[in-house]
PDB file of C-alpha atoms in Angstrom:
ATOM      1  CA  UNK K 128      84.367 138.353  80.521  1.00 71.00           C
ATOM      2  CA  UNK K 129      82.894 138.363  77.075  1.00 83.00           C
ATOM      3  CA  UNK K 130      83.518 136.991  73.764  1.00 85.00           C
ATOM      4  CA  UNK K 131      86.223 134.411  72.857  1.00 88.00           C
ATOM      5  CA  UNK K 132      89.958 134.014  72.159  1.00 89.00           C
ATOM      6  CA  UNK K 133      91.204 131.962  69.494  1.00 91.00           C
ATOM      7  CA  UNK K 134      94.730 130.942  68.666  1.00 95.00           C
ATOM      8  CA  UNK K 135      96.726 134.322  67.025  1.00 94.00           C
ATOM      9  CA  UNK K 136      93.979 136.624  68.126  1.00 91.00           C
ATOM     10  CA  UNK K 137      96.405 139.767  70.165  1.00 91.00           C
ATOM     11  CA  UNK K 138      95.499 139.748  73.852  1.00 87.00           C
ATOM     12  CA  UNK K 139      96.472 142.200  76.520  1.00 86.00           C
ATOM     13  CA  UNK K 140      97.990 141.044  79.744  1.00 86.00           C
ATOM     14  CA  UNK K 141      97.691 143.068  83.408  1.00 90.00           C
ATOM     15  CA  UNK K 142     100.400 142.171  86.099  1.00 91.00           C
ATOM     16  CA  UNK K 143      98.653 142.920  89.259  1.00 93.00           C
ATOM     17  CA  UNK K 144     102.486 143.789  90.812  1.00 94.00           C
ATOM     18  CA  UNK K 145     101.628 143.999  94.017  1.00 94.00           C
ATOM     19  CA  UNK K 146     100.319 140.257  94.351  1.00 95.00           C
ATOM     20  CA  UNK K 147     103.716 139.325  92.205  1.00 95.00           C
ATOM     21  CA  UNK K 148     106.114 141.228  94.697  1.00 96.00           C
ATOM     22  CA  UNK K 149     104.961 139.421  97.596  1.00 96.00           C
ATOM     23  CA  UNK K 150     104.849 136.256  95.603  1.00 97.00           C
ATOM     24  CA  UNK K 151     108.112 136.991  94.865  1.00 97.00           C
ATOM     25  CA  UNK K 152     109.504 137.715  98.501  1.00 97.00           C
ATOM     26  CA  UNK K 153     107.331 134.441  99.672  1.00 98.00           C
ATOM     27  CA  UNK K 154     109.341 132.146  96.920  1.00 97.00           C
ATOM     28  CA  UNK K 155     112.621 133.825  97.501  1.00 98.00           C
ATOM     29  CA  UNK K 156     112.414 133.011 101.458  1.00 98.00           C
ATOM     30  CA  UNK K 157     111.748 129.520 101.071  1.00 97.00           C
ATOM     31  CA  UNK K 158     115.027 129.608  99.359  1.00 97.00           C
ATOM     32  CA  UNK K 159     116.762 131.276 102.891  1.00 98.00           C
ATOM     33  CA  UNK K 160     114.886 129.255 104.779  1.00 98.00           C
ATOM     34  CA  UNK K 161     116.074 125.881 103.062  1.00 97.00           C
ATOM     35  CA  UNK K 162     119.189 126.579 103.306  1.00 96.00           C
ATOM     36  CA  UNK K 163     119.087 127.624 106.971  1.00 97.00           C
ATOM     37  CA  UNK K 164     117.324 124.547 107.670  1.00 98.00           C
ATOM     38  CA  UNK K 165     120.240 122.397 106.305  1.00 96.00           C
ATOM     39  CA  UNK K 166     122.747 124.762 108.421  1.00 96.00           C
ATOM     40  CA  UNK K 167     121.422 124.468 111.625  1.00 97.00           C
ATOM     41  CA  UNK K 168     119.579 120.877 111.527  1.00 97.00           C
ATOM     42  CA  UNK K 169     122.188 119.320 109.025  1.00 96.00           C
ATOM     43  CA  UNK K 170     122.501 118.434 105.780  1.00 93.00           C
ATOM     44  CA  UNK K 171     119.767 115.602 105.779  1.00 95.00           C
ATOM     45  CA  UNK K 172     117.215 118.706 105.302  1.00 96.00           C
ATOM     46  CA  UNK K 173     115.423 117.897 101.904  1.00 93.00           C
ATOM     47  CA  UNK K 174     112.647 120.071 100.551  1.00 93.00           C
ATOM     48  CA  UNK K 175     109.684 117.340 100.191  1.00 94.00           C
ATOM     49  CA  UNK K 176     107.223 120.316  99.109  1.00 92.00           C
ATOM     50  CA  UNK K 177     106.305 123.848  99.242  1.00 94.00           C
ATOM     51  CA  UNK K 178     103.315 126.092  99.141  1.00 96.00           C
ATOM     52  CA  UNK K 179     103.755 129.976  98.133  1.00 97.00           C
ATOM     53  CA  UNK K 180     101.028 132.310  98.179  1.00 97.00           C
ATOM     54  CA  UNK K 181     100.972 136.435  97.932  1.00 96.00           C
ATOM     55  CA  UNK K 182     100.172 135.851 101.835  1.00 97.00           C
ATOM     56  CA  UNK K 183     102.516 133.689 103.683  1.00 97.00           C
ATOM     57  CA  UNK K 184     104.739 130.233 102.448  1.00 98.00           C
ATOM     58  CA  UNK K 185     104.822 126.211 103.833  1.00 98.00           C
ATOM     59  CA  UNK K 186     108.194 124.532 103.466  1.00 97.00           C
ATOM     60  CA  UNK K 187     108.124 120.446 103.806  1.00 97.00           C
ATOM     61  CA  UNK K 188     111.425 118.804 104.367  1.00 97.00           C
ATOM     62  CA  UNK K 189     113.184 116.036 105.797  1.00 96.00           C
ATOM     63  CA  UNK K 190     113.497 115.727 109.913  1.00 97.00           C
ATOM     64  CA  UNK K 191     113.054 112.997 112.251  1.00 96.00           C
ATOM     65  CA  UNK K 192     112.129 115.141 115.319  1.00 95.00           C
ATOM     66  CA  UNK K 193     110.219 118.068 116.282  1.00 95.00           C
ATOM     67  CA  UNK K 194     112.469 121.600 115.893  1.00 96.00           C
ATOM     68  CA  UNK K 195     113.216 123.542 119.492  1.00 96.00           C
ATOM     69  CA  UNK K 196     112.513 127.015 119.989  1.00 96.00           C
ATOM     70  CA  UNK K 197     115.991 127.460 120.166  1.00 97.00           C
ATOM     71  CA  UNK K 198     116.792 126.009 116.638  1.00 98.00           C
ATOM     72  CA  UNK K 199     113.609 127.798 115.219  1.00 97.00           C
ATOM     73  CA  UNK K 200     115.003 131.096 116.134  1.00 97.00           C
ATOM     74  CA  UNK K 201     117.961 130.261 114.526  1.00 98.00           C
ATOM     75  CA  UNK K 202     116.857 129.413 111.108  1.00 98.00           C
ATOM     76  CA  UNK K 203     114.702 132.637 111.386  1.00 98.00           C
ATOM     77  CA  UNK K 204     117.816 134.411 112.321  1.00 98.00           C
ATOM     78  CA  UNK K 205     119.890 133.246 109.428  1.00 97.00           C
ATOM     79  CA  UNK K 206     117.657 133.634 107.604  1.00 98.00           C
ATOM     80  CA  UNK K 207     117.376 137.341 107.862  1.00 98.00           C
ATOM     81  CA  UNK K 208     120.834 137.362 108.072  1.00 97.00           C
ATOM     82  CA  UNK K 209     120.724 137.247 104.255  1.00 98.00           C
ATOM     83  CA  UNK K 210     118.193 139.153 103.909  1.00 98.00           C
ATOM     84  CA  UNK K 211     119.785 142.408 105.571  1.00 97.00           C
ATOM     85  CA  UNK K 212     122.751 141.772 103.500  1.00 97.00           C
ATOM     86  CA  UNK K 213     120.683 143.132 100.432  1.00 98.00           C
ATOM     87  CA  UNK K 214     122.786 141.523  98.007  1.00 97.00           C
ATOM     88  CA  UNK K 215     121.811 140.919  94.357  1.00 97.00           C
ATOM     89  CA  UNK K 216     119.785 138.148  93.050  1.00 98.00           C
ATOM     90  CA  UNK K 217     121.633 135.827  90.498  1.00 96.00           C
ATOM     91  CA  UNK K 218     119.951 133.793  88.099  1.00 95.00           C
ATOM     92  CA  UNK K 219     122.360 132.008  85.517  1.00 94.00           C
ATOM     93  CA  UNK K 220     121.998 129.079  82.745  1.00 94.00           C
ATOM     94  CA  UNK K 221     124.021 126.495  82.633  1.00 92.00           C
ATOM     95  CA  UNK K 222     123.684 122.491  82.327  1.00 89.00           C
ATOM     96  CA  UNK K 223     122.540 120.255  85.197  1.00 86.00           C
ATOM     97  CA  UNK K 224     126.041 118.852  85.430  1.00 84.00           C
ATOM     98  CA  UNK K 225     127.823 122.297  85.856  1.00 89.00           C
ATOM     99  CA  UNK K 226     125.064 123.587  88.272  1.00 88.00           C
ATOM    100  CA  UNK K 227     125.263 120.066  90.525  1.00 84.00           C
ATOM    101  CA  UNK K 228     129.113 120.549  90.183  1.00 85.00           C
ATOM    102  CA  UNK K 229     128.589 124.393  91.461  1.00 84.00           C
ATOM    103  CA  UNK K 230     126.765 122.747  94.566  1.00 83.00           C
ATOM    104  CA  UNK K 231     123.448 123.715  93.560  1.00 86.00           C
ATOM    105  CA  UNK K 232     120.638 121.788  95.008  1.00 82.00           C
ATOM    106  CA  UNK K 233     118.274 119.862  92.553  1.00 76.00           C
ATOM    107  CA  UNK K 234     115.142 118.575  94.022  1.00 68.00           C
ATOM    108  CA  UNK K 235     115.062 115.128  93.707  1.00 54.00           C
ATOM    109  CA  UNK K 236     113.194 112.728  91.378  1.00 58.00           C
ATOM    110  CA  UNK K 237     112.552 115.993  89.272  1.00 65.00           C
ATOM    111  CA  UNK K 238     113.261 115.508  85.678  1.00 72.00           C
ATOM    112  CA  UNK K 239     115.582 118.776  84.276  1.00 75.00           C
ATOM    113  CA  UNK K 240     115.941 119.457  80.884  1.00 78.00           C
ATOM    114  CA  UNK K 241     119.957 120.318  79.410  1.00 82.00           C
ATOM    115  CA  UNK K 242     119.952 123.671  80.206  1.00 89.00           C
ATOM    116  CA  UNK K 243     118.792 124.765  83.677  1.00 91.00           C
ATOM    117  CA  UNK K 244     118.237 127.949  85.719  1.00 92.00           C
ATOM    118  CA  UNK K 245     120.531 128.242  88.860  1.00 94.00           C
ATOM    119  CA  UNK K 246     119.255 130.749  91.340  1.00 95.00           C
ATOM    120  CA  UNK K 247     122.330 131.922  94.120  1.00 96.00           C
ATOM    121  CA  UNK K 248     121.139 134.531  97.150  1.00 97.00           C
ATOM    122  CA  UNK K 249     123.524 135.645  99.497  1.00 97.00           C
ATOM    123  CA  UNK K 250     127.020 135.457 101.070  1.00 97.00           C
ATOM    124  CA  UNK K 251     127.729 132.418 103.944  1.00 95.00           C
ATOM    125  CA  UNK K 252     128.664 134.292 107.305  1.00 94.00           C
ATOM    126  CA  UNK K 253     129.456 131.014 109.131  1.00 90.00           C
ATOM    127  CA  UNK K 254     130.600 127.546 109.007  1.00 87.00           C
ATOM    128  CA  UNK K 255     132.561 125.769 105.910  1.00 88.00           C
ATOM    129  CA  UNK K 256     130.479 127.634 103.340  1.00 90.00           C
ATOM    130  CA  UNK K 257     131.372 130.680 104.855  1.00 94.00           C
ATOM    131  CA  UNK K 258     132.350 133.820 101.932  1.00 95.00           C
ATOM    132  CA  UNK K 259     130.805 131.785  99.580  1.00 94.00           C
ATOM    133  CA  UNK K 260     127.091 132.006  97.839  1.00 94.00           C
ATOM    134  CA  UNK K 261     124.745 130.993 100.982  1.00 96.00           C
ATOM    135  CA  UNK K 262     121.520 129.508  99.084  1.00 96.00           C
ATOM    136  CA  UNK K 263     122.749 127.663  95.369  1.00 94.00           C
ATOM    137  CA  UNK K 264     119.257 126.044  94.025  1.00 92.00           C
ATOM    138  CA  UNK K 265     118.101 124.661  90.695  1.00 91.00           C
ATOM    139  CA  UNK K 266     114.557 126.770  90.660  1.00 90.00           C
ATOM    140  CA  UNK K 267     112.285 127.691  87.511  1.00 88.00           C
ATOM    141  CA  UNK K 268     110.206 130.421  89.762  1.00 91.00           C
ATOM    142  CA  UNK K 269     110.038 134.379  90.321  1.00 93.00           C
ATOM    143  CA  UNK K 270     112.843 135.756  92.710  1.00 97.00           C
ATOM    144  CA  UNK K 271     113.286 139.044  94.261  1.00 97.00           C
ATOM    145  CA  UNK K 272     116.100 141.379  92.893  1.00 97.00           C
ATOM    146  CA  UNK K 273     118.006 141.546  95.938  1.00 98.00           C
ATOM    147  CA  UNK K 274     117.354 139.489  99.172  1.00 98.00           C
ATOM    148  CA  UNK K 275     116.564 142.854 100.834  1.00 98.00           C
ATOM    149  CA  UNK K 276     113.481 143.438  99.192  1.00 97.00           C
ATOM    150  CA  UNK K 277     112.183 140.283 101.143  1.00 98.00           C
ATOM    151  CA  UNK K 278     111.753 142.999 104.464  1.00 96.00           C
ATOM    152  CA  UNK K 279     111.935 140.215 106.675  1.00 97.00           C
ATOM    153  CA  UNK K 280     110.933 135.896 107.674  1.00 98.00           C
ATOM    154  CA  UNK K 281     109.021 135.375 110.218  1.00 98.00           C
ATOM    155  CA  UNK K 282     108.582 132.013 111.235  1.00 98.00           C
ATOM    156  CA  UNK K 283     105.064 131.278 112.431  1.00 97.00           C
ATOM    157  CA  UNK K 284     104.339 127.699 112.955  1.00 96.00           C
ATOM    158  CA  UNK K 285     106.459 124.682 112.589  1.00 97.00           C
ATOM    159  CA  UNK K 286     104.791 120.808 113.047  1.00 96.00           C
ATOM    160  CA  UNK K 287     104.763 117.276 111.779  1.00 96.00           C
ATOM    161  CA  UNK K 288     102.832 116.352 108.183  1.00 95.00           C
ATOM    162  CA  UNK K 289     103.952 112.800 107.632  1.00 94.00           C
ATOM    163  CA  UNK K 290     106.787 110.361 109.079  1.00 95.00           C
ATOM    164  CA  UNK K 291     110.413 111.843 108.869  1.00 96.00           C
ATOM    165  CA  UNK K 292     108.507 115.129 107.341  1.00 97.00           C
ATOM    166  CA  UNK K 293     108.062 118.242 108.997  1.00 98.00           C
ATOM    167  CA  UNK K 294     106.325 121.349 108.134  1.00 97.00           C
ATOM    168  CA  UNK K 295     107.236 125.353 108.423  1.00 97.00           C
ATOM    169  CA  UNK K 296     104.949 128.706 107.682  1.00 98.00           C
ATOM    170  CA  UNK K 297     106.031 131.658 107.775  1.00 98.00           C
ATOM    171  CA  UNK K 298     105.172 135.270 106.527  1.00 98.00           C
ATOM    172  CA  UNK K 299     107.698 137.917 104.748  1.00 97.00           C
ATOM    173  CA  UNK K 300     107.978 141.585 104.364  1.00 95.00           C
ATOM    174  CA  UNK K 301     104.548 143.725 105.563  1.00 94.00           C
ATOM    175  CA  UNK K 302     102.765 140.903 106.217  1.00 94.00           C
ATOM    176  CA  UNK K 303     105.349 139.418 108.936  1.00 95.00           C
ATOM    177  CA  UNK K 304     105.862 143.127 110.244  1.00 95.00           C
ATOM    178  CA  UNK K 305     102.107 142.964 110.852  1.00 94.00           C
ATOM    179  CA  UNK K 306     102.155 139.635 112.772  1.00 94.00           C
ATOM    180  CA  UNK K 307     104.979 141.241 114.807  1.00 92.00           C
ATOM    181  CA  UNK K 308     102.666 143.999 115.780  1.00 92.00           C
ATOM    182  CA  UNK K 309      99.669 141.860 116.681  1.00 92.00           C
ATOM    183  CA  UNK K 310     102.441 139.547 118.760  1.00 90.00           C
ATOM    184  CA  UNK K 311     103.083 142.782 120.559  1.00 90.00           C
ATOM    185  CA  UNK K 312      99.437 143.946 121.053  1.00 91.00           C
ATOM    186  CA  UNK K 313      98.722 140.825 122.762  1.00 91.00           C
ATOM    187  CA  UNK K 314     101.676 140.488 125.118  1.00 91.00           C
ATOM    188  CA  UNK K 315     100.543 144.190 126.405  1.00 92.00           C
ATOM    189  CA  UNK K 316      97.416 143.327 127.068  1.00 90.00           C
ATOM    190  CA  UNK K 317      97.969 140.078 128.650  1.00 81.00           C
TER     191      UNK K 317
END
């Protein structure tokens, strides 16, 4: 507010943890959400670019074609599939050659140093990954410590940005539980 900071002058740093946690939940679904993409669409679903705020999260990716209801609700569904599961978080170092070797997903045309952080959420329920970690990503940002402390995805919108790109929002924990409730509020009084 006042004054100036200078290189090797002690400053004091506030987490406003609130904002983090639901940054955290926000990042940690586009994760679930990736992945459930990829299951239900196929494995042509790319991440081309994501937005996270402490409010709600956009997911780009690769599609030719609008998404049905039908296959919306079933990303959302697996999606909070892993999410009741609760299970831990893992975050673990290793090369870019091990983690791609692992099956984790690099983004590409990003450029990854030696060592890299590999972030794994889950347990498959279905299909050929099934009993084995559901979302494997190469990922640098803040995670939850277990998926359950997402609360839940809601998706909210899904639509076109570009050729062969489509676009997803959707809301986690208290702020999709509110969305819910103002769904709800406006069916009864329809």
């Amino acid at each position: 507010v006042k004054g100036t900071v200078g290189v090797g002058m002690p400053v004091e740093l506030k987490v406003d943890h609130a904002r983090r946690t639901r940054l955290r939940s926000n990042h940690s679904a586009t994760h679930l959400v990736h992945e459930a993409l990829r299951e239900v669409l196929g494995t042509h679903v790319a991440q081309k670019g994501s937005l996270v705020t402490a409010e709600r999260l956009r997911f780009d990716f690769s599609h030719p074609k609008p998404i049905s209801a039908e296959e919306l609700e079933k990303v959302e569904e697996l999606a909070n599939e892993i999410v009741l599961q609760n299970s831990p978080v893992e975050t673990r170092l290793m090369s870019v050659d091990d983690a791609i070797a692992e099956g984790a997903m690099a983004l590409f045309g990003e450029k990854y140093g030696d060592e890299v952080r590999v972030v794994s959420m889950g347990t498959a329920l279905h299909g050929e990954k099934e009993g084995k970690p559901y979302s494997v990503e190469l990922c640098g940002g803040t995670h939850v410590g277990a998926t359950g402390d997402i609360g839940l995805v809601r998706l909210v919108s899904e639509g076109a940005v570009a050729a062969g790109v489509r676009r997803i929002e959707a809301l986690t924990g208290d702020a999709a539980r509110r969305h819910l409730d103002e769904q709800e509020r406006l069916l009864k009084s329809a």
